[in-house]
mmCIF file of C-alpha atoms in Angstrom:
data_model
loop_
_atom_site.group_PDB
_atom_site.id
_atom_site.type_symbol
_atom_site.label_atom_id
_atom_site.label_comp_id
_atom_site.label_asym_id
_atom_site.label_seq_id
_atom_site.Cartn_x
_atom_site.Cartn_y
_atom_site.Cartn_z
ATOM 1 C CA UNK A 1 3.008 0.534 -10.676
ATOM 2 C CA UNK A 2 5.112 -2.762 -9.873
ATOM 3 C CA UNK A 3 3.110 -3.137 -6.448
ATOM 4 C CA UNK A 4 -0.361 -4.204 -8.184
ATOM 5 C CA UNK A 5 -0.353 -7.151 -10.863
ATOM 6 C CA UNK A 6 -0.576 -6.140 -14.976
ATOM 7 C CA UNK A 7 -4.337 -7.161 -15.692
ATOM 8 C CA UNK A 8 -5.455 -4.677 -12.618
ATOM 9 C CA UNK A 9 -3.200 -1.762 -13.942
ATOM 10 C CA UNK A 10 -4.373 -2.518 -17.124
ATOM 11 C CA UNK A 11 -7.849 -2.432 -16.250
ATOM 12 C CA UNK A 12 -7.451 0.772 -14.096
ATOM 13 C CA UNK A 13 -5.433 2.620 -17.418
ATOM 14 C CA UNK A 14 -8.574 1.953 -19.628
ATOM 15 C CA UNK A 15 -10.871 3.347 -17.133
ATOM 16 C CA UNK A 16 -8.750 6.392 -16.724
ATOM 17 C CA UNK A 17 -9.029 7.124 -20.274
ATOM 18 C CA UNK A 18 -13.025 7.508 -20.185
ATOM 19 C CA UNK A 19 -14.648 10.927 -19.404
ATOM 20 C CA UNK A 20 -15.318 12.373 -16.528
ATOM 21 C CA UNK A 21 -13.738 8.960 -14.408
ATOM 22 C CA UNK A 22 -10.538 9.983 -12.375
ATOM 23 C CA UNK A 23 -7.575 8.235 -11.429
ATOM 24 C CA UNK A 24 -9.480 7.114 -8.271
ATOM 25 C CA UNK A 25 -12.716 6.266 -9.538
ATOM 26 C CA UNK A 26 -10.598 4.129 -12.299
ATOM 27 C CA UNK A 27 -9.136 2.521 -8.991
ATOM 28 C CA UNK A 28 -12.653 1.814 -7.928
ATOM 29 C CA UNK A 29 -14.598 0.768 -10.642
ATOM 30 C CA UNK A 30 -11.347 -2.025 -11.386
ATOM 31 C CA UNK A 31 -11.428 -3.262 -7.457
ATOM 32 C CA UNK A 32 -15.532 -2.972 -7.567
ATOM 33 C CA UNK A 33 -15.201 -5.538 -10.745
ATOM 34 C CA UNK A 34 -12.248 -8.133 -9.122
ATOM 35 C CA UNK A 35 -15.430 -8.920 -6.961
ATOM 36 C CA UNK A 36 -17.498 -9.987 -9.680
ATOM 37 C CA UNK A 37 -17.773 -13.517 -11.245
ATOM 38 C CA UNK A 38 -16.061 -14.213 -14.273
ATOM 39 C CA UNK A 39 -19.138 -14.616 -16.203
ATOM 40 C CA UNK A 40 -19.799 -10.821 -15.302
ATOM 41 C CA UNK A 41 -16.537 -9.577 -16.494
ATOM 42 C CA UNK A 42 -17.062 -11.647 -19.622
ATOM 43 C CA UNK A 43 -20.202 -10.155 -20.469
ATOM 44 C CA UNK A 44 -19.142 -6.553 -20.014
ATOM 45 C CA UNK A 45 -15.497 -7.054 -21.934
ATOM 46 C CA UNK A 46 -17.686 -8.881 -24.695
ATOM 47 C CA UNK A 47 -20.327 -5.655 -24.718
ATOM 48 C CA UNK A 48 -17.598 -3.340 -25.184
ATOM 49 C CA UNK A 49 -15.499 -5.328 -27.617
ATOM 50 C CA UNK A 50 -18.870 -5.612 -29.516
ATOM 51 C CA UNK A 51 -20.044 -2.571 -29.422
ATOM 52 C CA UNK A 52 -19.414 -1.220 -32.832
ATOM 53 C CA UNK A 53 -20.199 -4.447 -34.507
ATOM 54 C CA UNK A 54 -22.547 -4.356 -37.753
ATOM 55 C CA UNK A 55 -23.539 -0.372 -36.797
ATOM 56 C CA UNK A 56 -24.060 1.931 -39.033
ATOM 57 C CA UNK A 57 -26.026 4.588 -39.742
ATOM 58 C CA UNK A 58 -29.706 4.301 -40.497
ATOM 59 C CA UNK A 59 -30.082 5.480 -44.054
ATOM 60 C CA UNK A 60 -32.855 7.765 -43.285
ATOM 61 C CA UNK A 61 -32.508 9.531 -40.028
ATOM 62 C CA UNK A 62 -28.493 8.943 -39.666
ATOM 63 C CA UNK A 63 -29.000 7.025 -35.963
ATOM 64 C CA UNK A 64 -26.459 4.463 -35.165
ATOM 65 C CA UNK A 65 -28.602 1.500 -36.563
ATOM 66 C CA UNK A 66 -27.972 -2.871 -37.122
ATOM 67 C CA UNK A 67 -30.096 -2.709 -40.021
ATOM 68 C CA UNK A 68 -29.993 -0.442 -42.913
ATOM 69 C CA UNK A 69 -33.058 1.528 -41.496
ATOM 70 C CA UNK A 70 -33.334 2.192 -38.335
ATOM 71 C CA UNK A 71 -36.537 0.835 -35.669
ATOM 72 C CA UNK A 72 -37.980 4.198 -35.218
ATOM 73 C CA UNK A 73 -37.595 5.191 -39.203
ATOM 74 C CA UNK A 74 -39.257 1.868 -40.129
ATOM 75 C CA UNK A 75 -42.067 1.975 -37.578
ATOM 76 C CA UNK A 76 -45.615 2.304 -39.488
ATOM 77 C CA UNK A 77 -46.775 4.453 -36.389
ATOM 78 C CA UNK A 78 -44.625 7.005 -36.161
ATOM 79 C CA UNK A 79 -45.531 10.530 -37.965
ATOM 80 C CA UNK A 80 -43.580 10.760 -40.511
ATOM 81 C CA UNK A 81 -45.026 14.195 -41.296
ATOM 82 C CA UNK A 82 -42.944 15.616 -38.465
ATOM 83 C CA UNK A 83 -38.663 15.850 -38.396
ATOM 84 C CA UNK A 84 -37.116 16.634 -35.306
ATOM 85 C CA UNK A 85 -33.192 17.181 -35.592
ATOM 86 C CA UNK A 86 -31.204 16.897 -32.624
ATOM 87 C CA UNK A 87 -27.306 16.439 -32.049
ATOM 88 C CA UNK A 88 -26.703 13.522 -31.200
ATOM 89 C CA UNK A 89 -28.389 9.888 -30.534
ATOM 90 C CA UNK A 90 -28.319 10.964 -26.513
ATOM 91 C CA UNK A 91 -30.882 13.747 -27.870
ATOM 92 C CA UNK A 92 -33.070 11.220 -29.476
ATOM 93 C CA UNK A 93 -32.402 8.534 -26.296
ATOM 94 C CA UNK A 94 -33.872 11.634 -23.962
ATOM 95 C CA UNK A 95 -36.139 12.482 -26.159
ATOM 96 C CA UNK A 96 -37.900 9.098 -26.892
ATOM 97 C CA UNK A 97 -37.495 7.939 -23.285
ATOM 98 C CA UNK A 98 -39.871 10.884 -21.986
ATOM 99 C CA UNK A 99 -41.929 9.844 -24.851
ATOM 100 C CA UNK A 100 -42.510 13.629 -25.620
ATOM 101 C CA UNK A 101 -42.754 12.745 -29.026
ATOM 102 C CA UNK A 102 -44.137 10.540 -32.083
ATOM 103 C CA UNK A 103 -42.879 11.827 -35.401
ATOM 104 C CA UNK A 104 -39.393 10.777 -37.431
ATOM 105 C CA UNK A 105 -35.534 12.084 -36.127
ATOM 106 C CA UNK A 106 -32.713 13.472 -37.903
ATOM 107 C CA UNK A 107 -29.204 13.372 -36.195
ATOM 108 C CA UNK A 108 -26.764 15.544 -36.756
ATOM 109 C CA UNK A 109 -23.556 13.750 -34.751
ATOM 110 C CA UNK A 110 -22.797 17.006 -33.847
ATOM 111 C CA UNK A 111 -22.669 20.783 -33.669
ATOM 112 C CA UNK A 112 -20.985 23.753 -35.668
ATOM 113 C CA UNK A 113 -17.542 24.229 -33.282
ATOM 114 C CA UNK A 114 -15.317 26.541 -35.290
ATOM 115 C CA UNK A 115 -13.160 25.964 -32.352
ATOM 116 C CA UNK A 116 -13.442 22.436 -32.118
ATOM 117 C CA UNK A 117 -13.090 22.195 -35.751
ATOM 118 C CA UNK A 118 -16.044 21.099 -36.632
ATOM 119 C CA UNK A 119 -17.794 22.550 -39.576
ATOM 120 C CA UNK A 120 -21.189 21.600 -41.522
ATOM 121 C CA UNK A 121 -19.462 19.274 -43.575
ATOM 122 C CA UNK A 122 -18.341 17.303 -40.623
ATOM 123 C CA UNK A 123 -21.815 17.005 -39.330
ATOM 124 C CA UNK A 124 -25.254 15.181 -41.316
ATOM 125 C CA UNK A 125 -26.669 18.368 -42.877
ATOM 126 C CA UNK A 126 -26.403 17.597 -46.138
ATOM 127 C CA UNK A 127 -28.249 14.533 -45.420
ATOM 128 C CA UNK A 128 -31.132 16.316 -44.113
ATOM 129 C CA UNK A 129 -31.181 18.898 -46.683
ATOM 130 C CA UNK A 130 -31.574 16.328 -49.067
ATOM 131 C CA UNK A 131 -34.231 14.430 -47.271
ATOM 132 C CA UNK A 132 -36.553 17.083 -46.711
ATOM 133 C CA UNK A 133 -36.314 17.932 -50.366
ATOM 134 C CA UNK A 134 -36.965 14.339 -51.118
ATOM 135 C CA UNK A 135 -39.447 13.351 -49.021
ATOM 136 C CA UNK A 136 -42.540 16.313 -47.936
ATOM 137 C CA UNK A 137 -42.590 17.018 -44.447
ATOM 138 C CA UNK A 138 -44.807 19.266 -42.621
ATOM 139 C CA UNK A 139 -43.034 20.533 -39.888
ATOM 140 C CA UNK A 140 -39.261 20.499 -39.100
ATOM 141 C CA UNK A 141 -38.464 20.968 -35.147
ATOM 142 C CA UNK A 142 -34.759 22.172 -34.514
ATOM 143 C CA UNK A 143 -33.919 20.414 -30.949
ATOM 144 C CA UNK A 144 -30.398 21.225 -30.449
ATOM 145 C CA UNK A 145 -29.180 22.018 -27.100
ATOM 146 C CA UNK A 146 -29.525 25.223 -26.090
ATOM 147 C CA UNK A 147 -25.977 26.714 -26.325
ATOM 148 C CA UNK A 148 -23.757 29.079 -28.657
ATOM 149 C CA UNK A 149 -22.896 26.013 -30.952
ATOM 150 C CA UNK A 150 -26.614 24.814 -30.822
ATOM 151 C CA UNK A 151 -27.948 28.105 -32.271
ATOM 152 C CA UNK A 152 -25.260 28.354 -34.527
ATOM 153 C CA UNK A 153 -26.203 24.935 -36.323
ATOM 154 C CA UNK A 154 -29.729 25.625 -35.926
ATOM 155 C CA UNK A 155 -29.189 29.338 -37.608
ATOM 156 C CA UNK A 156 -26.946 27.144 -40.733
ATOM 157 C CA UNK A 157 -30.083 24.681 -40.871
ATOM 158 C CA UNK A 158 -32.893 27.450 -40.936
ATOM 159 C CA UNK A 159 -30.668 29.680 -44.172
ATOM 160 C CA UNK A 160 -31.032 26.376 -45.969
ATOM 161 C CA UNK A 161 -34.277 24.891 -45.205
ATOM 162 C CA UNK A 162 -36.387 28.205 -45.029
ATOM 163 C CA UNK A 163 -36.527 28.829 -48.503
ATOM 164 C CA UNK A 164 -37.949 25.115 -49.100
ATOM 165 C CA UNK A 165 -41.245 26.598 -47.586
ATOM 166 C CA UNK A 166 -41.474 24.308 -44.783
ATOM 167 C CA UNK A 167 -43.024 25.347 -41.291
ATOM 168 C CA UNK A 168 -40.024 25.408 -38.733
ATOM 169 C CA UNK A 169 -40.265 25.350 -35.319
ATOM 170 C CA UNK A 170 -37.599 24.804 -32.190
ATOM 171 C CA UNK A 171 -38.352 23.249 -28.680
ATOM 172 C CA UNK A 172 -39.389 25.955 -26.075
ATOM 173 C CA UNK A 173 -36.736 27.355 -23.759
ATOM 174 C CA UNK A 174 -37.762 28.609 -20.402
ATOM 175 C CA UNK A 175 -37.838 27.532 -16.578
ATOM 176 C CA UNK A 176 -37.457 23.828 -16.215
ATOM 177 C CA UNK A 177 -40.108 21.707 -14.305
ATOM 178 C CA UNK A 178 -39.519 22.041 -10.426
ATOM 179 C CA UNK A 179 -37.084 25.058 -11.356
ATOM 180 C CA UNK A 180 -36.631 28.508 -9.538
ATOM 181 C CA UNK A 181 -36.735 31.561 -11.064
ATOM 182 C CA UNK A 182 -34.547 32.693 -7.948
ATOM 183 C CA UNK A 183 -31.989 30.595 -9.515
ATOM 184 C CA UNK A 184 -32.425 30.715 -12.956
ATOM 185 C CA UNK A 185 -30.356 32.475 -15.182
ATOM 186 C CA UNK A 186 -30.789 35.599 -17.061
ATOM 187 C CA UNK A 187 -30.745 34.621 -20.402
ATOM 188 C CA UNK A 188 -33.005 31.282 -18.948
ATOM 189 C CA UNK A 189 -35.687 34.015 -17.726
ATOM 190 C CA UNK A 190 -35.387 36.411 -20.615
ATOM 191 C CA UNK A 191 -36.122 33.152 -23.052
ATOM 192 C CA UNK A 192 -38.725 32.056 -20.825
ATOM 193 C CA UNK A 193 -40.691 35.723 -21.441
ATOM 194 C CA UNK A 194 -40.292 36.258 -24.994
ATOM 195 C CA UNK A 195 -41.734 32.092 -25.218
ATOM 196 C CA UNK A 196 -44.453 33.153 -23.158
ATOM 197 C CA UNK A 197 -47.759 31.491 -24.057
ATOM 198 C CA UNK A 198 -51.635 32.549 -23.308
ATOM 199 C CA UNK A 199 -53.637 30.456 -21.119
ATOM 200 C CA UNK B 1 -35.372 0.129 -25.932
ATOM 201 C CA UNK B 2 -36.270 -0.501 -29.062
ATOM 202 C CA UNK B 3 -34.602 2.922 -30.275
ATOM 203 C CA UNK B 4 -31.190 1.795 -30.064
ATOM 204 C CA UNK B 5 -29.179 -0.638 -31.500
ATOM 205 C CA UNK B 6 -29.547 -3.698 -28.776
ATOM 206 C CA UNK B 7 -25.203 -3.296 -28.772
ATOM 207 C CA UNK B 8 -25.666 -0.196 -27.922
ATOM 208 C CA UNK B 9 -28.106 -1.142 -25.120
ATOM 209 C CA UNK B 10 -26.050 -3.854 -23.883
ATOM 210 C CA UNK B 11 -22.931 -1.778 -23.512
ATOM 211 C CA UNK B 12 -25.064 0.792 -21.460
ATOM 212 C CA UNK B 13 -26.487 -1.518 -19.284
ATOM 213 C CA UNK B 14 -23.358 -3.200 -18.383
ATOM 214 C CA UNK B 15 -21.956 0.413 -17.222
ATOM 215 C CA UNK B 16 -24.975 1.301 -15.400
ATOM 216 C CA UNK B 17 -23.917 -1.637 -12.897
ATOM 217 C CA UNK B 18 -20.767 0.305 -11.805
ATOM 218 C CA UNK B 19 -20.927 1.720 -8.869
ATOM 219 C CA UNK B 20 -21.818 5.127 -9.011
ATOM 220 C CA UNK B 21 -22.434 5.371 -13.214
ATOM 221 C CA UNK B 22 -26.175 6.398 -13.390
ATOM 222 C CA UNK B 23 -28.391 5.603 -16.133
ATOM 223 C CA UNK B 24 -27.296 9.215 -18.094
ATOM 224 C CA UNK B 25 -23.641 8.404 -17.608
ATOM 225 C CA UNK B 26 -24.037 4.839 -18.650
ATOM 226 C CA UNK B 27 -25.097 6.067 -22.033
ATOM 227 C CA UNK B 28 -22.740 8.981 -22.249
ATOM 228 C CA UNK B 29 -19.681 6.522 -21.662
ATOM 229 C CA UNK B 30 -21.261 3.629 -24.142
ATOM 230 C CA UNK B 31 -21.422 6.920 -26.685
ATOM 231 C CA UNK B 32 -17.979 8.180 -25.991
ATOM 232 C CA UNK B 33 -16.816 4.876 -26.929
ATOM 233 C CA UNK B 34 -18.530 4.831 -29.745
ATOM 234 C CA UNK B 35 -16.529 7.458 -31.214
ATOM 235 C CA UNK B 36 -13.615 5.052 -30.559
ATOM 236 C CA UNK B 37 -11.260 3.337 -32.888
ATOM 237 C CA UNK B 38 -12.207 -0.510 -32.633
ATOM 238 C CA UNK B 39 -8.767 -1.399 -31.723
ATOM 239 C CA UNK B 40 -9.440 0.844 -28.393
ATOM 240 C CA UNK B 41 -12.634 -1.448 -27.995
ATOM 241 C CA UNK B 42 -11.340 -4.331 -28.119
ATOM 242 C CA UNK B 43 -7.897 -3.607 -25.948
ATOM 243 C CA UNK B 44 -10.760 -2.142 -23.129
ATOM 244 C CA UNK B 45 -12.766 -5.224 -23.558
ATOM 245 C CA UNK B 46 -9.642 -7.822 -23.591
ATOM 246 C CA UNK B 47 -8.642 -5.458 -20.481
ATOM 247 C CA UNK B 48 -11.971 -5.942 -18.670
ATOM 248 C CA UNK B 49 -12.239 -10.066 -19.660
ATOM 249 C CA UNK B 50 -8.918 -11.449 -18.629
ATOM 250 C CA UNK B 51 -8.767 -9.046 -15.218
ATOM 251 C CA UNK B 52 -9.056 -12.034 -13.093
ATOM 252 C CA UNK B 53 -7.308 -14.023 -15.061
ATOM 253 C CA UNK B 54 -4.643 -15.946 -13.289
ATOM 254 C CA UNK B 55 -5.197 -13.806 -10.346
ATOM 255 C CA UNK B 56 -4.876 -14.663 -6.705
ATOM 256 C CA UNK B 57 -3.768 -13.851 -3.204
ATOM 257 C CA UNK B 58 -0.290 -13.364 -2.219
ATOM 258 C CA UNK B 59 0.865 -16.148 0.439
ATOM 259 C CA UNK B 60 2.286 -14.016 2.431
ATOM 260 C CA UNK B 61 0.204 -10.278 2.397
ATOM 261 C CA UNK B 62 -3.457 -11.719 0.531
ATOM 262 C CA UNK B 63 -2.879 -8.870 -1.571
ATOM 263 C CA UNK B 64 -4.330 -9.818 -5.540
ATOM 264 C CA UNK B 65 -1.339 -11.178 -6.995
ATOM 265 C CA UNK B 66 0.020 -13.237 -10.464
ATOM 266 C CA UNK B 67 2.415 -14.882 -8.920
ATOM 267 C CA UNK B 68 2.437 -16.847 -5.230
ATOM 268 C CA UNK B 69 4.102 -14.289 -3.481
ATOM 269 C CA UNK B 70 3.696 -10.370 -4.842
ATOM 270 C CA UNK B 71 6.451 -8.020 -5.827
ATOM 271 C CA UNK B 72 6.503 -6.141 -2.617
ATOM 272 C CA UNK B 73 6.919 -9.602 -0.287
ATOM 273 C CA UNK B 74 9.769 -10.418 -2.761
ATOM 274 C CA UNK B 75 11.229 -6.742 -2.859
ATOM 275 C CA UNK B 76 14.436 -7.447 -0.804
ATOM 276 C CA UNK B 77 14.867 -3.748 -0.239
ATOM 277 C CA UNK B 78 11.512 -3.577 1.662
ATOM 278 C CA UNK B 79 12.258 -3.640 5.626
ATOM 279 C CA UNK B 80 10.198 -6.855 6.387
ATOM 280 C CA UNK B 81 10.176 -6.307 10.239
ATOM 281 C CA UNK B 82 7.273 -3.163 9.827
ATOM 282 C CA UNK B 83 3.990 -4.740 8.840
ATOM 283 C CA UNK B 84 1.208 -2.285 7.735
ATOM 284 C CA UNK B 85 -2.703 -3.742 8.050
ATOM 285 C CA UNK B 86 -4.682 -2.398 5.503
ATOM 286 C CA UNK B 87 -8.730 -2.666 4.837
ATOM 287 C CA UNK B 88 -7.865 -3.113 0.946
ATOM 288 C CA UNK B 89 -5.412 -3.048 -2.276
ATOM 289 C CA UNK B 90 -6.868 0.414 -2.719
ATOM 290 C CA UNK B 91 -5.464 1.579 0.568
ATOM 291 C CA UNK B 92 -2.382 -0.244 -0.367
ATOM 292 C CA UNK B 93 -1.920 1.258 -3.934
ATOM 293 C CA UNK B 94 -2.560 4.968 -2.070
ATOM 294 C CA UNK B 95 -0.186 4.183 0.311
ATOM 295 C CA UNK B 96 2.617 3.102 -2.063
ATOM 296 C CA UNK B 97 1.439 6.199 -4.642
ATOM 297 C CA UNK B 98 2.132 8.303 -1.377
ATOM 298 C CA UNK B 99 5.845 6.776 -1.174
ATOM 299 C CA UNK B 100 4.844 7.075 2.815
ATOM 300 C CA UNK B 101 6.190 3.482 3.689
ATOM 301 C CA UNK B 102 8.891 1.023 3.498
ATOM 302 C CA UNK B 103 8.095 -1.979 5.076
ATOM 303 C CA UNK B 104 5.417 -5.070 4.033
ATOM 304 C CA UNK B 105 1.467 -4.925 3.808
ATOM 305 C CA UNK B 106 -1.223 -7.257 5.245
ATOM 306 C CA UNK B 107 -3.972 -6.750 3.184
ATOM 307 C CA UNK B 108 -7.017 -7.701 5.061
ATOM 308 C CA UNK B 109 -10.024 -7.140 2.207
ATOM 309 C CA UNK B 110 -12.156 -5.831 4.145
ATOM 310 C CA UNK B 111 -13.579 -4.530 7.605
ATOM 311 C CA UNK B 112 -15.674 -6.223 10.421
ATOM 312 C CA UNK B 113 -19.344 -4.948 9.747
ATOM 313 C CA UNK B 114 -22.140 -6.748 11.335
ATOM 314 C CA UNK B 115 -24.398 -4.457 9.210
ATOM 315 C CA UNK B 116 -22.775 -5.648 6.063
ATOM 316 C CA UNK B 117 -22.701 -9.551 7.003
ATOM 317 C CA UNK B 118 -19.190 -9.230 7.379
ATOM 318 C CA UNK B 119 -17.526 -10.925 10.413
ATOM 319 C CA UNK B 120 -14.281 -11.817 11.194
ATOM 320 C CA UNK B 121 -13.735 -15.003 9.546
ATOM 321 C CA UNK B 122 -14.616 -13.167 6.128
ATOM 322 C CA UNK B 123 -11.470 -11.218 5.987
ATOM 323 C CA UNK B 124 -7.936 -11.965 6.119
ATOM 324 C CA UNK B 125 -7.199 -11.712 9.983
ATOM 325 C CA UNK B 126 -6.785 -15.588 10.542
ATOM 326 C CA UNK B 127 -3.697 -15.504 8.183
ATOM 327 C CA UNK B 128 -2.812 -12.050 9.487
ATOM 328 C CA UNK B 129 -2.327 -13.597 13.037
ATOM 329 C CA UNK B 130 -0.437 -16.671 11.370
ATOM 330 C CA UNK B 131 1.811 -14.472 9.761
ATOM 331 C CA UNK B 132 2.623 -12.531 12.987
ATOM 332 C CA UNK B 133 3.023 -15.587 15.134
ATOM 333 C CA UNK B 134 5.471 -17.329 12.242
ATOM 334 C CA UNK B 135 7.822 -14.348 11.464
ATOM 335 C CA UNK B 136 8.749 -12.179 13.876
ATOM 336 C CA UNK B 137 8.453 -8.846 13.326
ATOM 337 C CA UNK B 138 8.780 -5.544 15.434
ATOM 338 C CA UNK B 139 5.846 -3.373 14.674
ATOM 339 C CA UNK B 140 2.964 -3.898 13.495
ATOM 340 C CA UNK B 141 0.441 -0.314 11.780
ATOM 341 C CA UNK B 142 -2.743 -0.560 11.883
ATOM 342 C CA UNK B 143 -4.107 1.351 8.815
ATOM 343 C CA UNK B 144 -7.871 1.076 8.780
ATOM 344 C CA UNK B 145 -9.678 4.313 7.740
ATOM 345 C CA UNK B 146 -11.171 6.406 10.616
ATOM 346 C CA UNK B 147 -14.693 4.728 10.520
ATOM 347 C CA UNK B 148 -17.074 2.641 13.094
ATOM 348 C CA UNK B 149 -15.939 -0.396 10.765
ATOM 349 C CA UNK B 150 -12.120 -0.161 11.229
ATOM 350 C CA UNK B 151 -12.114 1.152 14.398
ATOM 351 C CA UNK B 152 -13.926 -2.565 15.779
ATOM 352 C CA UNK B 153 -11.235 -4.021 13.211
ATOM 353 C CA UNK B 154 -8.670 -2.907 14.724
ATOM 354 C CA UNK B 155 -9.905 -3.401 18.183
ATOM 355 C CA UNK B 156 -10.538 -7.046 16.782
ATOM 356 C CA UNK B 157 -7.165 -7.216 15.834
ATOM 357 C CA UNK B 158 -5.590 -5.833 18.811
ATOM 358 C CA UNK B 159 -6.997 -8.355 20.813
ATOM 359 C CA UNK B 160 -4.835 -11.070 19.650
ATOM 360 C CA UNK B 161 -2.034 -9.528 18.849
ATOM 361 C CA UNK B 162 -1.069 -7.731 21.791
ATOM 362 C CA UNK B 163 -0.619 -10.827 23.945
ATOM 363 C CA UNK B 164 1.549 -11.518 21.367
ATOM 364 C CA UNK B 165 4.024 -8.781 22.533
ATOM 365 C CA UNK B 166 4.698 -6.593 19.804
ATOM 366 C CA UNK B 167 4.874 -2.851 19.295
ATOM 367 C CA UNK B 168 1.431 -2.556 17.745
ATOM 368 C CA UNK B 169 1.029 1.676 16.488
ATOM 369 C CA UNK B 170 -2.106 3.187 14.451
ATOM 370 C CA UNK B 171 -1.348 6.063 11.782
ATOM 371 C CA UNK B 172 -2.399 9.115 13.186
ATOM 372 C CA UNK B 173 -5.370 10.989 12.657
ATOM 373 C CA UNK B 174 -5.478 14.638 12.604
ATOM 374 C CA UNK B 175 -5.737 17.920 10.241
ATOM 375 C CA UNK B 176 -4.880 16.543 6.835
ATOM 376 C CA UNK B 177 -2.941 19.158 4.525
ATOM 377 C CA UNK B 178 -4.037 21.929 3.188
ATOM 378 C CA UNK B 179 -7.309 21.172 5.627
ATOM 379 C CA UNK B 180 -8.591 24.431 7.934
ATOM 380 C CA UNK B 181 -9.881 24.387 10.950
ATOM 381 C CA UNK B 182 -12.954 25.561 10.449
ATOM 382 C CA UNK B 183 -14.524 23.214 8.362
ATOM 383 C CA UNK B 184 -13.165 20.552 10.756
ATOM 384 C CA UNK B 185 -15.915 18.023 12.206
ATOM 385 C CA UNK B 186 -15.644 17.770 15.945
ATOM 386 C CA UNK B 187 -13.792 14.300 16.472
ATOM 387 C CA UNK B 188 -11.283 15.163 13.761
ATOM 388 C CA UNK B 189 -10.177 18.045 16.178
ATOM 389 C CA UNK B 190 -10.512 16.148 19.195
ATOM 390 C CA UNK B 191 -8.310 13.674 17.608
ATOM 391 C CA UNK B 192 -5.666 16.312 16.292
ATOM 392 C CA UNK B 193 -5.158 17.214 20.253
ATOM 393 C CA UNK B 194 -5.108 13.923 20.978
ATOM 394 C CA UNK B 195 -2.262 13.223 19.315
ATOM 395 C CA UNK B 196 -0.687 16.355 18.821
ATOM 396 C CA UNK B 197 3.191 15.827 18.855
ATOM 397 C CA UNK B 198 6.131 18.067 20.675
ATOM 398 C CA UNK B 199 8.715 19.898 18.427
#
């Protein structure tokens, strides 16, 4: 595109390249930003170019962590009698931000995709395995995302972890809050029968 | 947020201030990114720093340029006697994408919106007039989207152009492609039998 100057196009290309943003919305987000202030665009370049700096994974739960264990593993008043596994840190973002929940995570950084490639190997099972024959828990809560790959994992994670003797439980599936049965699916409404609970 | 690594946190904040990037695709950006190689990070951030870097208006069409005058206003094989108006380098960069037009661009960067704060003064019409007086050329197209906003620009701008004596012509508005009838709004029609055209 010789009719826009380099740094725009540039700008523009690495936008493209990001989920879900178009070749307009690239456009828009680059023109939306020439009418910042420098100090702006230096603070977002330096957030992105830093972004990956000193993470890891925290030893215990497998978050992306700065310190060797993470805030939630090291916190004295969280339950750590409790595991909840999810796939991925956007799980465990949700999850804490509707503060639904006060025991330790697990996450997985992923699901079993045969046709992604993605096996168990690929993904921190053997990590929790491990754990929960390390350290006692009480009660492990499968939280994956309801979905063919979701049960799949969780079905991998229950042949393993079932003989250790621990309790086991998953989230409820059923009609979401403000929902419509009118418009809920069928396997939504079948799920939301079979979970039914007694007043 | 205490949950996340304050990187992390940073880099989903800083999306969340694009213009339409919500809070859950803030996060799921910042995460795709994560699963980036760090040379992609940094070329993204570099790309993001240094985008107004040596940046500045073309002398002769205002649109963002590196060097005084842009690579269309120096393209000798551009007819310089057709001068499109345009609201922004967006419209430009469609326009050019579109292959529709030959001639130069006056880029005004922005529209007259008394809503917005935005008067004349605030946009490039002063130098658009300038331009018109000092090189003579034969017609002038006013490209402003079909809105309140560039309909008053244009008015604003035919004003003092058309004692000027030039062919001053609007792109026409109409059916676009591939559009049907029936999901038409009223003044689109209107507008298509306005202008319709003889074979």
């Amino acid at each position: 595109m010789s009719f826009i100057p380099k740094s725009i196009e540039q700008a523009i290309e690495e936008f493209g390249k990001l989920p879900g943003i178009g070749a307009k919305s690239a456009e828009r987000l680059t023109f939306y930003l020439l009418g910042k202030k420098n100090e702006d665009l230096e603070r977002f370049g330096e957030a992105i170019k830093k972004l990956k700096a000193g993470l890891r994974y925290c030893e215990v739960c497998q978050n992306f962590s700065l310190e060797p264990v993470c805030g939630i593993c090291s916190n004295p008043s969280r339950d750590p009698s409790v595991l909840c596994v999810v796939e991925d840190p956007l799980a465990l973002i949700a999850l804490e931000k509707a503060n639904a929940y006060k025991g330790l995570y697990h996450v997985l950084h992923g699901v079993i995709s045969p046709v992604d490639g993605v096996g168990p190997d690929d993904l921190k099972i053997a990590e929790l395995i491990e754990r929960v024959k390390k350290v006692g828990v009480k009660e492990i809560i499968l939280a994956m995302n309801p979905s063919l790959e979701g049960d799949a994992t969780s079905a991998y994670i229950l042949r393993y972890l079932q003989p250790v003797g621990i309790k086991i439980t998953r989230i409820a599936r059923g009609i979401p809050m403000g929902g419509d049965l009118n418009y809920a699916d069928s396997q939504t409404l079948k799920r939301a029968f079979e979970g039914r609970g007694e007043y």
